Amino acid sequence: MTTADWQPLPRRVVRAQANMWWLGVHAGAGETTLAELTAGTRAADHAWPLRSVSGASHDVTLVARLTEEGVAAAHRAALEARGDELSTHVRLHGVVLIPERRESRGAQVRLLERQLGKVVSRLWVLPWMEGWQHGQRHFDGKAPATYRQLCRDLALDLRSAA
């Protein structure tokens, strides 16, 4: 997807409450997995969760794959969150980047990641988790330090393995 093809993320009024809304900025970003792993959170189904009545804004963390397209989409969504209308509905906490595969990221992805880090308050890069692409959505043993740090930073709790 090029910048010219980019469309703002959809917006959806939600009545549900969550300690955190994970907003995947593209298909397959990992928002559902994060919602399954963390208690009291919800996947935003790739749309900004707007509040239904006046009151506190929703807490949102963007989620993207650690690819050129994913990081670029997260950058655009982070800039979108700064808009006056949207900023009254959501409080953006940062961006979670999840590797698409085990291989290390290239120079272009690292450059985009640095640019993204300049427009968000927090940026978390999670490790590749073997087996998750096959539906295993829990940790075998203790969760990696990066997942525990993400939860500490956002005041969330990891769920126990099912």
JSON list of C-alpha atoms in Angstrom, two decimals:
[
{"chain": "A", "resi": 1, "resn": "MET", "atom": "CA", "xyz": [0.00, 0.00, 0.00]},
{"chain": "A", "resi": 2, "resn": "THR", "atom": "CA", "xyz": [1.42, 3.36, -0.96]},
{"chain": "A", "resi": 3, "resn": "THR", "atom": "CA", "xyz": [0.83, 6.62, 0.86]},
{"chain": "A", "resi": 4, "resn": "ALA", "atom": "CA", "xyz": [-1.49, 7.66, -1.98]},
{"chain": "A", "resi": 5, "resn": "ASP", "atom": "CA", "xyz": [-3.62, 4.53, -1.35]},
{"chain": "A", "resi": 6, "resn": "TRP", "atom": "CA", "xyz": [-3.91, 5.16, 2.37]},
{"chain": "A", "resi": 7, "resn": "GLN", "atom": "CA", "xyz": [-7.32, 5.70, 3.91]},
{"chain": "A", "resi": 8, "resn": "PRO", "atom": "CA", "xyz": [-7.91, 6.78, 7.53]},
{"chain": "A", "resi": 9, "resn": "LEU", "atom": "CA", "xyz": [-8.85, 3.97, 9.86]},
{"chain": "A", "resi": 10, "resn": "PRO", "atom": "CA", "xyz": [-12.61, 3.52, 10.34]},
{"chain": "A", "resi": 11, "resn": "ARG", "atom": "CA", "xyz": [-14.28, 4.80, 13.49]},
{"chain": "A", "resi": 12, "resn": "ARG", "atom": "CA", "xyz": [-16.88, 2.90, 15.49]},
{"chain": "A", "resi": 13, "resn": "VAL", "atom": "CA", "xyz": [-18.93, 3.93, 18.51]},
{"chain": "A", "resi": 14, "resn": "VAL", "atom": "CA", "xyz": [-18.45, 1.36, 21.28]},
{"chain": "A", "resi": 15, "resn": "ARG", "atom": "CA", "xyz": [-20.36, 1.02, 24.51]},
{"chain": "A", "resi": 16, "resn": "ALA", "atom": "CA", "xyz": [-18.09, -1.66, 25.91]},
{"chain": "A", "resi": 17, "resn": "GLN", "atom": "CA", "xyz": [-15.39, -0.75, 28.38]},
{"chain": "A", "resi": 18, "resn": "ALA", "atom": "CA", "xyz": [-11.83, -2.01, 28.37]},
{"chain": "A", "resi": 19, "resn": "ASN", "atom": "CA", "xyz": [-8.67, -1.33, 30.31]},
{"chain": "A", "resi": 20, "resn": "MET", "atom": "CA", "xyz": [-7.03, -1.04, 26.90]},
{"chain": "A", "resi": 21, "resn": "TRP", "atom": "CA", "xyz": [-8.20, -1.24, 23.30]},
{"chain": "A", "resi": 22, "resn": "TRP", "atom": "CA", "xyz": [-5.67, -2.89, 20.95]},
{"chain": "A", "resi": 23, "resn": "LEU", "atom": "CA", "xyz": [-6.10, -1.28, 17.53]},
{"chain": "A", "resi": 24, "resn": "GLY", "atom": "CA", "xyz": [-4.56, -3.28, 14.70]},
{"chain": "A", "resi": 25, "resn": "VAL", "atom": "CA", "xyz": [-3.68, -0.82, 11.96]},
{"chain": "A", "resi": 26, "resn": "HIS", "atom": "CA", "xyz": [-3.83, -3.53, 9.27]},
{"chain": "A", "resi": 27, "resn": "ALA", "atom": "CA", "xyz": [-5.16, -7.07, 8.89]},
{"chain": "A", "resi": 28, "resn": "GLY", "atom": "CA", "xyz": [-3.15, -9.64, 10.82]},
{"chain": "A", "resi": 29, "resn": "ALA", "atom": "CA", "xyz": [-1.49, -7.06, 13.06]},
{"chain": "A", "resi": 30, "resn": "GLY", "atom": "CA", "xyz": [-1.96, -9.07, 16.26]},
{"chain": "A", "resi": 31, "resn": "GLU", "atom": "CA", "xyz": [-4.63, -7.11, 18.13]},
{"chain": "A", "resi": 32, "resn": "THR", "atom": "CA", "xyz": [-6.71, -10.21, 18.82]},
{"chain": "A", "resi": 33, "resn": "THR", "atom": "CA", "xyz": [-3.71, -12.10, 20.17]},
{"chain": "A", "resi": 34, "resn": "LEU", "atom": "CA", "xyz": [-2.87, -9.25, 22.56]},
{"chain": "A", "resi": 35, "resn": "ALA", "atom": "CA", "xyz": [-6.49, -9.12, 23.73]},
{"chain": "A", "resi": 36, "resn": "GLU", "atom": "CA", "xyz": [-6.40, -12.88, 24.38]},
{"chain": "A", "resi": 37, "resn": "LEU", "atom": "CA", "xyz": [-3.17, -12.53, 26.37]},
{"chain": "A", "resi": 38, "resn": "THR", "atom": "CA", "xyz": [-4.12, -9.57, 28.57]},
{"chain": "A", "resi": 39, "resn": "ALA", "atom": "CA", "xyz": [-6.95, -9.42, 31.08]},
{"chain": "A", "resi": 40, "resn": "GLY", "atom": "CA", "xyz": [-9.58, -6.69, 30.71]},
{"chain": "A", "resi": 41, "resn": "THR", "atom": "CA", "xyz": [-8.54, -5.64, 27.20]},
{"chain": "A", "resi": 42, "resn": "ARG", "atom": "CA", "xyz": [-10.32, -5.82, 23.85]},
{"chain": "A", "resi": 43, "resn": "ALA", "atom": "CA", "xyz": [-9.45, -5.92, 20.18]},
{"chain": "A", "resi": 44, "resn": "ALA", "atom": "CA", "xyz": [-10.79, -2.82, 18.43]},
{"chain": "A", "resi": 45, "resn": "ASP", "atom": "CA", "xyz": [-11.44, -4.69, 15.15]},
{"chain": "A", "resi": 46, "resn": "HIS", "atom": "CA", "xyz": [-9.24, -2.32, 13.13]},
{"chain": "A", "resi": 47, "resn": "ALA", "atom": "CA", "xyz": [-11.36, 0.75, 13.96]},
{"chain": "A", "resi": 48, "resn": "TRP", "atom": "CA", "xyz": [-10.94, 3.65, 16.37]},
{"chain": "A", "resi": 49, "resn": "PRO", "atom": "CA", "xyz": [-13.22, 3.01, 19.39]},
{"chain": "A", "resi": 50, "resn": "LEU", "atom": "CA", "xyz": [-15.29, 6.15, 19.87]},
{"chain": "A", "resi": 51, "resn": "ARG", "atom": "CA", "xyz": [-17.18, 6.73, 23.08]},
{"chain": "A", "resi": 52, "resn": "SER", "atom": "CA", "xyz": [-20.95, 6.67, 22.95]},
{"chain": "A", "resi": 53, "resn": "VAL", "atom": "CA", "xyz": [-21.52, 9.47, 25.47]},
{"chain": "A", "resi": 54, "resn": "SER", "atom": "CA", "xyz": [-19.56, 12.32, 26.92]},
{"chain": "A", "resi": 55, "resn": "GLY", "atom": "CA", "xyz": [-16.93, 11.24, 29.36]},
{"chain": "A", "resi": 56, "resn": "ALA", "atom": "CA", "xyz": [-13.49, 9.77, 29.55]},
{"chain": "A", "resi": 57, "resn": "SER", "atom": "CA", "xyz": [-11.72, 8.81, 26.37]},
{"chain": "A", "resi": 58, "resn": "HIS", "atom": "CA", "xyz": [-10.83, 5.21, 25.50]},
{"chain": "A", "resi": 59, "resn": "ASP", "atom": "CA", "xyz": [-7.28, 4.01, 26.13]},
{"chain": "A", "resi": 60, "resn": "VAL", "atom": "CA", "xyz": [-5.81, 2.76, 22.84]},
{"chain": "A", "resi": 61, "resn": "THR", "atom": "CA", "xyz": [-2.53, 1.15, 21.85]},
{"chain": "A", "resi": 62, "resn": "LEU", "atom": "CA", "xyz": [-1.83, 0.64, 18.16]},
{"chain": "A", "resi": 63, "resn": "VAL", "atom": "CA", "xyz": [-0.62, -2.76, 16.95]},
{"chain": "A", "resi": 64, "resn": "ALA", "atom": "CA", "xyz": [1.29, -3.48, 13.74]},
{"chain": "A", "resi": 65, "resn": "ARG", "atom": "CA", "xyz": [3.56, -6.07, 12.19]},
{"chain": "A", "resi": 66, "resn": "LEU", "atom": "CA", "xyz": [7.25, -5.25, 12.12]},
{"chain": "A", "resi": 67, "resn": "THR", "atom": "CA", "xyz": [7.36, -4.84, 8.33]},
{"chain": "A", "resi": 68, "resn": "GLU", "atom": "CA", "xyz": [7.73, -1.77, 6.12]},
{"chain": "A", "resi": 69, "resn": "GLU", "atom": "CA", "xyz": [3.98, -1.72, 5.47]},
{"chain": "A", "resi": 70, "resn": "GLY", "atom": "CA", "xyz": [3.06, -2.36, 9.10]},
{"chain": "A", "resi": 71, "resn": "VAL", "atom": "CA", "xyz": [5.33, 0.30, 10.58]},
{"chain": "A", "resi": 72, "resn": "ALA", "atom": "CA", "xyz": [4.26, 2.84, 7.93]},
{"chain": "A", "resi": 73, "resn": "ALA", "atom": "CA", "xyz": [0.58, 2.12, 8.71]},
{"chain": "A", "resi": 74, "resn": "ALA", "atom": "CA", "xyz": [1.25, 2.58, 12.45]},
{"chain": "A", "resi": 75, "resn": "HIS", "atom": "CA", "xyz": [2.97, 5.90, 11.72]},
{"chain": "A", "resi": 76, "resn": "ARG", "atom": "CA", "xyz": [-0.03, 7.15, 9.72]},
{"chain": "A", "resi": 77, "resn": "ALA", "atom": "CA", "xyz": [-2.47, 6.01, 12.44]},
{"chain": "A", "resi": 78, "resn": "ALA", "atom": "CA", "xyz": [-0.40, 7.71, 15.15]},
{"chain": "A", "resi": 79, "resn": "LEU", "atom": "CA", "xyz": [-0.53, 10.97, 13.20]},
{"chain": "A", "resi": 80, "resn": "GLU", "atom": "CA", "xyz": [-4.27, 10.46, 12.69]},
{"chain": "A", "resi": 81, "resn": "ALA", "atom": "CA", "xyz": [-4.75, 10.11, 16.46]},
{"chain": "A", "resi": 82, "resn": "ARG", "atom": "CA", "xyz": [-3.45, 13.65, 16.92]},
{"chain": "A", "resi": 83, "resn": "GLY", "atom": "CA", "xyz": [-6.45, 15.13, 15.10]},
{"chain": "A", "resi": 84, "resn": "ASP", "atom": "CA", "xyz": [-8.73, 17.30, 17.22]},
{"chain": "A", "resi": 85, "resn": "GLU", "atom": "CA", "xyz": [-11.89, 15.23, 16.80]},
{"chain": "A", "resi": 86, "resn": "LEU", "atom": "CA", "xyz": [-10.23, 11.87, 17.37]},
{"chain": "A", "resi": 87, "resn": "SER", "atom": "CA", "xyz": [-8.13, 13.05, 20.31]},
{"chain": "A", "resi": 88, "resn": "THR", "atom": "CA", "xyz": [-11.32, 13.78, 22.28]},
{"chain": "A", "resi": 89, "resn": "HIS", "atom": "CA", "xyz": [-12.32, 10.09, 21.98]},
{"chain": "A", "resi": 90, "resn": "VAL", "atom": "CA", "xyz": [-9.04, 8.21, 22.43]},
{"chain": "A", "resi": 91, "resn": "ARG", "atom": "CA", "xyz": [-5.92, 8.45, 24.51]},
{"chain": "A", "resi": 92, "resn": "LEU", "atom": "CA", "xyz": [-3.09, 6.90, 22.51]},
{"chain": "A", "resi": 93, "resn": "HIS", "atom": "CA", "xyz": [-0.55, 5.10, 24.69]},
{"chain": "A", "resi": 94, "resn": "GLY", "atom": "CA", "xyz": [1.86, 4.05, 21.93]},
{"chain": "A", "resi": 95, "resn": "VAL", "atom": "CA", "xyz": [2.52, 1.33, 19.39]},
{"chain": "A", "resi": 96, "resn": "VAL", "atom": "CA", "xyz": [3.27, -2.39, 19.73]},
{"chain": "A", "resi": 97, "resn": "LEU", "atom": "CA", "xyz": [5.27, -3.89, 16.87]},
{"chain": "A", "resi": 98, "resn": "ILE", "atom": "CA", "xyz": [5.13, -7.66, 16.42]},
{"chain": "A", "resi": 99, "resn": "PRO", "atom": "CA", "xyz": [7.53, -9.54, 14.11]},
{"chain": "A", "resi": 100, "resn": "GLU", "atom": "CA", "xyz": [6.00, -11.33, 11.17]},
{"chain": "A", "resi": 101, "resn": "ARG", "atom": "CA", "xyz": [8.72, -13.97, 11.16]},
{"chain": "A", "resi": 102, "resn": "ARG", "atom": "CA", "xyz": [11.87, -14.94, 12.99]},
{"chain": "A", "resi": 103, "resn": "GLU", "atom": "CA", "xyz": [14.26, -13.11, 10.64]},
{"chain": "A", "resi": 104, "resn": "SER", "atom": "CA", "xyz": [15.75, -9.78, 11.69]},
{"chain": "A", "resi": 105, "resn": "ARG", "atom": "CA", "xyz": [14.37, -6.58, 10.22]},
{"chain": "A", "resi": 106, "resn": "GLY", "atom": "CA", "xyz": [16.11, -4.76, 7.42]},
{"chain": "A", "resi": 107, "resn": "ALA", "atom": "CA", "xyz": [17.52, -1.25, 7.30]},
{"chain": "A", "resi": 108, "resn": "GLN", "atom": "CA", "xyz": [14.35, 0.29, 5.84]},
{"chain": "A", "resi": 109, "resn": "VAL", "atom": "CA", "xyz": [12.18, -1.16, 8.62]},
{"chain": "A", "resi": 110, "resn": "ARG", "atom": "CA", "xyz": [14.63, 0.11, 11.25]},
{"chain": "A", "resi": 111, "resn": "LEU", "atom": "CA", "xyz": [14.51, 3.60, 9.68]},
{"chain": "A", "resi": 112, "resn": "LEU", "atom": "CA", "xyz": [10.70, 3.61, 9.68]},
{"chain": "A", "resi": 113, "resn": "GLU", "atom": "CA", "xyz": [10.73, 2.35, 13.28]},
{"chain": "A", "resi": 114, "resn": "ARG", "atom": "CA", "xyz": [12.95, 5.28, 14.34]},
{"chain": "A", "resi": 115, "resn": "GLN", "atom": "CA", "xyz": [10.62, 7.74, 12.56]},
{"chain": "A", "resi": 116, "resn": "LEU", "atom": "CA", "xyz": [7.61, 6.18, 14.30]},
{"chain": "A", "resi": 117, "resn": "GLY", "atom": "CA", "xyz": [9.35, 6.47, 17.65]},
{"chain": "A", "resi": 118, "resn": "LYS", "atom": "CA", "xyz": [9.48, 10.25, 17.16]},
{"chain": "A", "resi": 119, "resn": "VAL", "atom": "CA", "xyz": [5.67, 10.61, 16.95]},
{"chain": "A", "resi": 120, "resn": "VAL", "atom": "CA", "xyz": [4.47, 8.27, 19.71]},
{"chain": "A", "resi": 121, "resn": "SER", "atom": "CA", "xyz": [5.06, 8.37, 23.44]},
{"chain": "A", "resi": 122, "resn": "ARG", "atom": "CA", "xyz": [5.94, 4.65, 23.67]},
{"chain": "A", "resi": 123, "resn": "LEU", "atom": "CA", "xyz": [7.10, 2.00, 21.24]},
{"chain": "A", "resi": 124, "resn": "TRP", "atom": "CA", "xyz": [7.30, -1.67, 22.19]},
{"chain": "A", "resi": 125, "resn": "VAL", "atom": "CA", "xyz": [8.92, -4.28, 19.94]},
{"chain": "A", "resi": 126, "resn": "LEU", "atom": "CA", "xyz": [7.85, -7.77, 20.97]},
{"chain": "A", "resi": 127, "resn": "PRO", "atom": "CA", "xyz": [9.78, -10.93, 20.13]},
{"chain": "A", "resi": 128, "resn": "TRP", "atom": "CA", "xyz": [8.83, -13.60, 17.61]},
{"chain": "A", "resi": 129, "resn": "MET", "atom": "CA", "xyz": [6.87, -16.35, 19.36]},
{"chain": "A", "resi": 130, "resn": "GLU", "atom": "CA", "xyz": [7.30, -19.78, 17.82]},
{"chain": "A", "resi": 131, "resn": "GLY", "atom": "CA", "xyz": [3.98, -21.62, 17.46]},
{"chain": "A", "resi": 132, "resn": "TRP", "atom": "CA", "xyz": [1.72, -18.58, 17.61]},
{"chain": "A", "resi": 133, "resn": "GLN", "atom": "CA", "xyz": [1.10, -18.62, 13.87]},
{"chain": "A", "resi": 134, "resn": "HIS", "atom": "CA", "xyz": [-0.51, -22.03, 14.46]},
{"chain": "A", "resi": 135, "resn": "GLY", "atom": "CA", "xyz": [-2.99, -20.81, 17.06]},
{"chain": "A", "resi": 136, "resn": "GLN", "atom": "CA", "xyz": [-1.01, -21.27, 20.29]},
{"chain": "A", "resi": 137, "resn": "ARG", "atom": "CA", "xyz": [-1.92, -18.07, 22.12]},
{"chain": "A", "resi": 138, "resn": "HIS", "atom": "CA", "xyz": [-0.26, -18.50, 25.50]},
{"chain": "A", "resi": 139, "resn": "PHE", "atom": "CA", "xyz": [3.22, -18.62, 26.94]},
{"chain": "A", "resi": 140, "resn": "ASP", "atom": "CA", "xyz": [4.96, -21.90, 27.68]},
{"chain": "A", "resi": 141, "resn": "GLY", "atom": "CA", "xyz": [6.29, -21.01, 31.11]},
{"chain": "A", "resi": 142, "resn": "LYS", "atom": "CA", "xyz": [7.16, -17.46, 32.04]},
{"chain": "A", "resi": 143, "resn": "ALA", "atom": "CA", "xyz": [6.26, -14.73, 29.56]},
{"chain": "A", "resi": 144, "resn": "PRO", "atom": "CA", "xyz": [9.21, -13.02, 27.83]},
{"chain": "A", "resi": 145, "resn": "ALA", "atom": "CA", "xyz": [10.48, -9.88, 29.55]},
{"chain": "A", "resi": 146, "resn": "THR", "atom": "CA", "xyz": [9.19, -7.63, 26.74]},
{"chain": "A", "resi": 147, "resn": "TYR", "atom": "CA", "xyz": [5.61, -8.82, 27.27]},
{"chain": "A", "resi": 148, "resn": "ARG", "atom": "CA", "xyz": [5.91, -8.37, 31.03]},
{"chain": "A", "resi": 149, "resn": "GLN", "atom": "CA", "xyz": [7.32, -4.85, 30.48]},
{"chain": "A", "resi": 150, "resn": "LEU", "atom": "CA", "xyz": [4.48, -3.95, 28.10]},
{"chain": "A", "resi": 151, "resn": "CYS", "atom": "CA", "xyz": [1.96, -4.98, 30.76]},
{"chain": "A", "resi": 152, "resn": "ARG", "atom": "CA", "xyz": [3.77, -3.06, 33.49]},
{"chain": "A", "resi": 153, "resn": "ASP", "atom": "CA", "xyz": [3.95, 0.06, 31.31]},
{"chain": "A", "resi": 154, "resn": "LEU", "atom": "CA", "xyz": [0.22, -0.12, 30.55]},
{"chain": "A", "resi": 155, "resn": "ALA", "atom": "CA", "xyz": [-0.87, -1.35, 34.01]},
{"chain": "A", "resi": 156, "resn": "LEU", "atom": "CA", "xyz": [-2.26, -4.59, 32.56]},
{"chain": "A", "resi": 157, "resn": "ASP", "atom": "CA", "xyz": [-2.16, -8.21, 33.67]},
{"chain": "A", "resi": 158, "resn": "LEU", "atom": "CA", "xyz": [-1.18, -11.17, 31.51]},
{"chain": "A", "resi": 159, "resn": "ARG", "atom": "CA", "xyz": [-3.72, -13.98, 31.50]},
{"chain": "A", "resi": 160, "resn": "SER", "atom": "CA", "xyz": [-2.70, -17.42, 32.71]},
{"chain": "A", "resi": 161, "resn": "ALA", "atom": "CA", "xyz": [-2.23, -20.11, 30.06]},
{"chain": "A", "resi": 162, "resn": "ALA", "atom": "CA", "xyz": [-5.49, -21.79, 29.07]}
]
